[in-house]
């Protein structure tokens, strides 16, 4: 649906103004809207325009039965973040799209109210007027005093960048599910406690009533009952019934399916609770005496109260707060998790995506990635592994854990139904389930949460107890084939590197109660949908039209709703749940009107069913990526050029994340379209430095290191032999008087130093005592103080004595003493005429070159025939010549480059064989080669 | 002890009429003389070369050492004082000991520290292994260590257990030797004691001297030679027979030919042993009748025919000519003389090659490798690898014919015999070529140990032990282990 006009608009800006709609072929409803904020003079990415909040935040809202939708809290809890954004209004919006058919009532064929363990619904919603897009996670908590025992809540991740929400849907969903699971676990615990108290009250009431009845009986022995007595008897019966109902409820809440907790590592002591509850449940489900003993012996602290037959009106009560609803412990834990989410998704989408892909790829290189990757990430991985141990309390989780756990963008979703701006999209990829779980365990790191699993449960539950209409709808799927291919690629983790591969695909799995209105317009103030909206997001309607039968009318699209209508729908939805209202007053029968015909057969997404969507439709939504795309097409040459390795990804993560101030100046350096990309939305949404400490420091570090390395390369003509020294494991000593300068250069050059293992790089930033042979074994890059005093003579003497192990870079005299380098690798790695200007870009360039190098080393190391004789009689010489020719011909290494790969290969061997990495330093290898003195 | 020795050499040196001052004029004159004589004779040629060598006394090798196989090193740190002794336990293990009193057992292949033996309170003065006997049930190899705390401790080299501790010594035991044939071991301090494997004292000598026995070797006929100061004492061990059940040790003979303290004493072969003294006397003895077979004495003899200027200059310190260590093979005895290395041919009974300044300071230990290589280590902290090459006609290495005199030839014949000797020299002499040096220690390298399979181990006064390895070979071994591990993990055939 996005198409030529927009492409033109961003590539040829002057033409776009004049003839924006000159594509005649498109029917009216497909015509592409202009970028709505282009008139404000901004580029499409810089400012997400209408947004009234400064950056992404999380909002928790409740649909209060007393006052309607209301915001409860935001994370971060800072008014500056959401600014003038109308939280009340947005709460109304997000709470009005709850597709959960959660209610408690008397289902047909059941004597007692049933609790549904409803799965959360996950919805993406957009409000273009507000400039806000949200991932909305609805959940239901139980409250004995609430209508229908349920309190609907939702957590929303609100961002100005719709693509971010779309593309990160899986991750958001996974993370929010954790938070939700945590809340619900606490809630179940609290609810069970509440029920127990209530039961005690009831029991006490029964006893009292019983006594009264007996007294009345005795007082009145005429053989007939007075109306008073009958009333009492009725009351007693009602209490009896209520007791049974509550016992049943207690049993239900305690029998919450255990398997649901699998993979939920969030809740400490959860299993104990479960066991506890299970055993209790078994006792309470026994005949009453055990329950009685249980009640009176085990919990003597609670004094039962008499319950009046008529309970107070719902509206008189003060409803419990969220914290009360859940255990305080769980509540704080949830907040921790939510702020973790907030940290995790900070920053630009491109950055998030690339870092996710980056990490996923890194995980694949578990043999080589220790060499040049940051140990921070390795640490993270270790943390992550620990985390997958089920019982680990989540509070201990450092926030820096960040994105690792997210599977890489699994389904890159782009929901095509902004038309109504409200859509319920439960991602469901049935055909993946088996594979996915299997692969999760086998290939990737253990992901402690599996969203698919949850979906699974959803199915089961629905089949079992929920009576609601279900349907699966595919929205905005561009190509049916992409589904399968993508799932394959996810499973094998061969992620498409470039985001433009993203297909908009969403298989929505809805749980919809027939009578409720699922989709509400988010533009209630406007009588008509703006034209551009109508034009741009017609997909849902189209699908509706195309497949009215297939969806069994489950979706009722109300494309345009005027404010009064909205009110009606709200009312309607409230009316539609009278049973809930009723059921908060115990003992009254719900009329069961709302019980929906159960149609659990959920249609699997039929690939063929979605083809009707216009294939190019998604592009508009992927504006950023489309630009990438065109960029890449436009400048393939610059890509090939080693100087400009990543035109499409010239993103500066640290720039986006941390240092905004630099962005302006560095933006100026870029006149090409990439600068657009790098300044994407998050400039507005992310002004505060990222708070995950490791990430922050390492990003800054990378940027600065890259910058200084670049400076070094430009400044010193002998940078190549120096870098060669580092890559080939010959210790480089940076000698200088000024500690700051030396440290700076050492930090910069450290990016070229291969690590020994999963710990810090062998870099010593500053040493002032004479070096020793141990130092050369331990450190590969040393900053050394030049001292003029006689003590300094010892230092210099030691340096000259051990000169065969070192290359010496004298910063004061601007000389370098090191072996000759004539390879081709380092010139590519460190070209002094490089067009790369930014430190982080250069850092990425270096990383990619080094990764390439690592893979060469990997191939060399693990090539069987290169290291072992193919037959017994083969001489060592033959083997050596085979190695040499492999290095030279197959890997294309020239001269000294061979040494680099050989050194890396040795490190790989050592690392692979090490039982416990990091225990010892590897041997010091060296060559007897002459050194030369380089001068500027 | 070495430091305490005041030798006649020193007095002779101080009495030398040539002060160090006028050296360069002398040199100059000599060079003039050499050029005046012309280059017809090889002698002058040699002299001038040695002159040049004196100007840059230490032969150096560049950074390019193609023949040096040691391209990997591993620093082993466990000691906290000078490491003086290294002893090989088996194919892959060795023990180190030093002034900190601890003994550490290492894996020579991986550099892994296997055991640390703590027991001595003072520095260790001698260490030796007591090989297990095949017949015995106790197979464990023993390590004997003697210390300045006047104890000898016997260790089990496999477990590190302290088997027994002997502390009945009157003096520090300075040397230990094992007579495997008799299954006894001897400790030499101020007296000589004989012990059996069970650590029973079998017999002992009377007090010999206050300086004590500095070296001890076994020679045939149940005899041992002990170096006590300037003299050599031959002891005979009397094993129990039918007649007497007692062990006994008898002093047979005193050899008083050395004029200064004997620093080194080793067996050359079954028939001879060699001693070296502080002032550079090298005597080869017949092991059966304890007579002198040959006598070499460099630098000391002020024979006027020789280039005395050079000698005097060289022997300003007696340390420069003291013989610290010997090693030998079938043909040659290699001597570490002062800073230099000398190769003495047993058949020709003369020095066939030398490197007068092989190191910057005293050579402490030398060893001959199977491949005609000689390794030396020195107080200057370096280890050098030499190769003994057949000397080509115009090789730069001088053979100091006149510097060593055969005792048997007599001084009277010297003049006459000189040309004859020169002839022989040119035909057969060899040279020591420096093929590599190992620089790692920051202080004197006390000793080293060569493993055929694992490279070289050096120990030093800088408290470190360095394992020098052949990088290429190690790389191959690592690959081998890598693929073994892959195979164990089953990863190797996954693709198939």
CSV table of C-alpha atoms in Angstrom, one decimal, chain A residues 313-498:
chain,number,residue,atom,x,y,z
A,313,UNK,CA,-23.4,-1.8,47.0
A,314,UNK,CA,-20.4,-2.3,44.9
A,315,UNK,CA,-20.0,1.4,44.4
A,316,UNK,CA,-19.7,2.2,48.1
A,317,UNK,CA,-16.7,0.1,48.6
A,318,UNK,CA,-13.3,1.3,48.2
A,319,UNK,CA,-11.6,-0.9,45.7
A,320,UNK,CA,-8.3,-2.5,46.5
A,321,UNK,CA,-5.3,-0.9,45.0
A,322,UNK,CA,-3.1,-2.9,42.6
A,323,UNK,CA,-0.6,-3.4,45.3
A,324,UNK,CA,-3.2,-4.8,47.6
A,325,UNK,CA,-4.5,-7.0,44.9
A,326,UNK,CA,-1.1,-8.5,44.4
A,327,UNK,CA,1.3,-9.3,47.1
A,328,UNK,CA,3.5,-6.4,47.8
A,329,UNK,CA,6.5,-8.5,47.0
A,330,UNK,CA,5.2,-9.5,43.7
A,331,UNK,CA,4.1,-5.9,43.0
A,332,UNK,CA,7.5,-4.5,43.5
A,333,UNK,CA,8.9,-7.3,41.5
A,334,UNK,CA,6.6,-6.4,38.7
A,335,UNK,CA,7.6,-2.8,38.8
A,336,UNK,CA,11.2,-3.9,38.6
A,337,UNK,CA,10.4,-6.0,35.6
A,338,UNK,CA,8.5,-3.1,34.0
A,339,UNK,CA,11.3,-0.7,34.4
A,340,UNK,CA,13.6,-3.3,33.0
A,341,UNK,CA,11.3,-3.4,30.0
A,342,UNK,CA,11.4,0.3,29.8
A,343,UNK,CA,15.2,0.2,29.7
A,344,UNK,CA,15.3,-2.6,27.3
A,345,UNK,CA,13.3,-0.9,24.6
A,346,UNK,CA,14.8,2.4,25.0
A,347,UNK,CA,16.2,3.8,21.9
A,348,UNK,CA,15.6,3.7,18.3
A,349,UNK,CA,14.0,0.7,16.6
A,350,UNK,CA,16.9,0.3,14.2
A,351,UNK,CA,19.2,0.1,17.0
A,352,UNK,CA,17.1,-2.4,18.8
A,353,UNK,CA,16.8,-4.5,15.8
A,354,UNK,CA,20.4,-4.4,14.8
A,355,UNK,CA,21.6,-5.2,18.3
A,356,UNK,CA,19.2,-8.1,18.5
A,357,UNK,CA,20.4,-9.5,15.3
A,358,UNK,CA,23.9,-8.8,16.3
A,359,UNK,CA,23.4,-10.7,19.5
A,360,UNK,CA,21.7,-13.6,17.8
A,361,UNK,CA,24.5,-13.9,15.4
A,362,UNK,CA,27.1,-13.6,18.1
A,363,UNK,CA,25.5,-16.4,20.0
A,364,UNK,CA,26.0,-18.6,17.0
A,365,UNK,CA,29.7,-17.9,17.0
A,366,UNK,CA,30.2,-19.2,20.4
A,367,UNK,CA,33.6,-20.6,19.5
A,368,UNK,CA,35.1,-17.4,18.1
A,369,UNK,CA,33.2,-14.6,19.7
A,370,UNK,CA,35.4,-14.4,22.7
A,371,UNK,CA,38.2,-13.0,20.6
A,372,UNK,CA,37.0,-9.5,19.9
A,373,UNK,CA,33.6,-9.2,21.4
A,374,UNK,CA,33.0,-7.4,24.6
A,375,UNK,CA,33.2,-9.5,27.6
A,376,UNK,CA,30.2,-7.6,29.0
A,377,UNK,CA,28.0,-9.4,26.6
A,378,UNK,CA,29.5,-12.6,27.5
A,379,UNK,CA,28.8,-11.9,31.1
A,380,UNK,CA,25.3,-11.1,30.1
A,381,UNK,CA,25.0,-14.4,28.5
A,382,UNK,CA,26.2,-16.1,31.6
A,383,UNK,CA,23.7,-14.2,33.6
A,384,UNK,CA,21.1,-15.3,31.2
A,385,UNK,CA,22.1,-18.9,31.6
A,386,UNK,CA,21.8,-18.5,35.3
A,387,UNK,CA,18.5,-17.0,34.9
A,388,UNK,CA,17.0,-19.9,33.2
A,389,UNK,CA,17.4,-21.8,36.3
A,390,UNK,CA,13.8,-21.7,37.4
A,391,UNK,CA,13.8,-20.6,40.9
A,392,UNK,CA,16.1,-17.6,40.6
A,393,UNK,CA,14.4,-14.5,42.0
A,394,UNK,CA,14.0,-11.9,39.5
A,395,UNK,CA,15.0,-9.1,41.8
A,396,UNK,CA,18.5,-10.2,41.5
A,397,UNK,CA,18.5,-9.7,37.8
A,398,UNK,CA,20.6,-6.8,36.8
A,399,UNK,CA,18.9,-4.5,34.5
A,400,UNK,CA,21.8,-4.8,32.1
A,401,UNK,CA,20.5,-8.2,31.2
A,402,UNK,CA,18.7,-6.3,28.5
A,403,UNK,CA,17.8,-7.7,25.2
A,404,UNK,CA,19.7,-10.9,25.2
A,405,UNK,CA,16.8,-12.9,26.2
A,406,UNK,CA,14.6,-11.7,23.6
A,407,UNK,CA,14.6,-14.0,20.7
A,408,UNK,CA,15.6,-12.1,17.7
A,409,UNK,CA,12.8,-10.5,15.9
A,410,UNK,CA,10.8,-13.6,15.3
A,411,UNK,CA,7.8,-12.4,13.5
A,412,UNK,CA,8.4,-9.0,12.3
A,413,UNK,CA,4.9,-7.8,12.4
A,414,UNK,CA,3.3,-5.0,10.8
A,415,UNK,CA,-0.3,-4.9,11.6
A,416,UNK,CA,-2.3,-3.5,8.8
A,417,UNK,CA,-5.2,-2.4,10.7
A,418,UNK,CA,-4.5,1.1,11.9
A,419,UNK,CA,-7.5,2.1,10.1
A,420,UNK,CA,-9.5,1.6,13.1
A,421,UNK,CA,-6.4,2.2,15.0
A,422,UNK,CA,-7.4,-0.4,17.4
A,423,UNK,CA,-6.7,-3.9,16.8
A,424,UNK,CA,-6.3,-7.0,18.8
A,425,UNK,CA,-3.5,-9.0,17.5
A,426,UNK,CA,-2.5,-12.1,19.2
A,427,UNK,CA,0.3,-13.5,17.3
A,428,UNK,CA,-0.3,-17.0,16.6
A,429,UNK,CA,1.9,-19.1,14.4
A,430,UNK,CA,0.7,-22.6,14.9
A,431,UNK,CA,3.0,-24.2,12.5
A,432,UNK,CA,5.9,-23.0,14.4
A,433,UNK,CA,5.0,-24.2,17.8
A,434,UNK,CA,6.7,-27.5,17.6
A,435,UNK,CA,9.8,-26.3,15.9
A,436,UNK,CA,10.0,-23.2,17.9
A,437,UNK,CA,10.1,-24.8,21.2
A,438,UNK,CA,12.3,-27.5,20.1
A,439,UNK,CA,14.7,-25.1,18.6
A,440,UNK,CA,14.6,-22.9,21.5
A,441,UNK,CA,15.9,-25.6,23.7
A,442,UNK,CA,18.3,-27.0,21.3
A,443,UNK,CA,19.9,-24.2,19.3
A,444,UNK,CA,19.5,-21.0,21.0
A,445,UNK,CA,20.2,-20.1,24.5
A,446,UNK,CA,17.5,-21.0,26.9
A,447,UNK,CA,14.9,-18.5,26.7
A,448,UNK,CA,13.3,-18.5,30.0
A,449,UNK,CA,10.0,-17.4,28.6
A,450,UNK,CA,8.3,-18.8,25.7
A,451,UNK,CA,5.4,-16.8,24.5
A,452,UNK,CA,4.3,-19.6,22.3
A,453,UNK,CA,3.8,-21.7,25.3
A,454,UNK,CA,1.5,-19.2,26.7
A,455,UNK,CA,-0.5,-19.2,23.6
A,456,UNK,CA,-0.7,-22.9,23.9
A,457,UNK,CA,-2.2,-22.7,27.3
A,458,UNK,CA,-4.6,-20.2,25.9
A,459,UNK,CA,-5.9,-22.7,23.6
A,460,UNK,CA,-6.3,-25.3,26.2
A,461,UNK,CA,-8.1,-23.0,28.5
A,462,UNK,CA,-10.3,-21.9,25.8
A,463,UNK,CA,-11.2,-25.3,24.8
A,464,UNK,CA,-11.9,-26.1,28.4
A,465,UNK,CA,-13.8,-23.4,29.9
A,466,UNK,CA,-14.1,-20.3,28.0
A,467,UNK,CA,-17.2,-19.8,26.0
A,468,UNK,CA,-16.3,-17.2,23.6
A,469,UNK,CA,-16.2,-16.9,19.9
A,470,UNK,CA,-12.8,-17.4,18.6
A,471,UNK,CA,-11.4,-16.7,15.3
A,472,UNK,CA,-8.2,-16.3,13.7
A,473,UNK,CA,-7.6,-13.6,11.5
A,474,UNK,CA,-4.7,-12.7,9.4
A,475,UNK,CA,-4.1,-9.1,9.0
A,476,UNK,CA,-1.8,-7.5,6.7
A,477,UNK,CA,0.0,-10.5,5.6
A,478,UNK,CA,1.8,-9.6,2.5
A,479,UNK,CA,2.8,-13.0,1.2
A,480,UNK,CA,1.7,-16.2,2.5
A,481,UNK,CA,4.9,-17.9,1.7
A,482,UNK,CA,6.8,-15.6,3.8
A,483,UNK,CA,5.3,-17.1,6.8
A,484,UNK,CA,6.8,-20.4,6.4
A,485,UNK,CA,10.1,-19.3,5.2
A,486,UNK,CA,10.4,-17.0,8.0
A,487,UNK,CA,9.6,-19.5,10.6
A,488,UNK,CA,12.2,-21.7,9.1
A,489,UNK,CA,14.7,-19.0,9.2
A,490,UNK,CA,13.9,-18.2,12.8
A,491,UNK,CA,14.3,-21.7,13.8
A,492,UNK,CA,17.7,-21.9,12.4
A,493,UNK,CA,18.5,-18.4,13.5
A,494,UNK,CA,19.6,-17.3,10.2
A,495,UNK,CA,18.0,-14.0,10.6
A,496,UNK,CA,17.6,-11.8,7.6
A,497,UNK,CA,20.1,-9.2,8.2
A,498,UNK,CA,18.5,-6.3,6.6
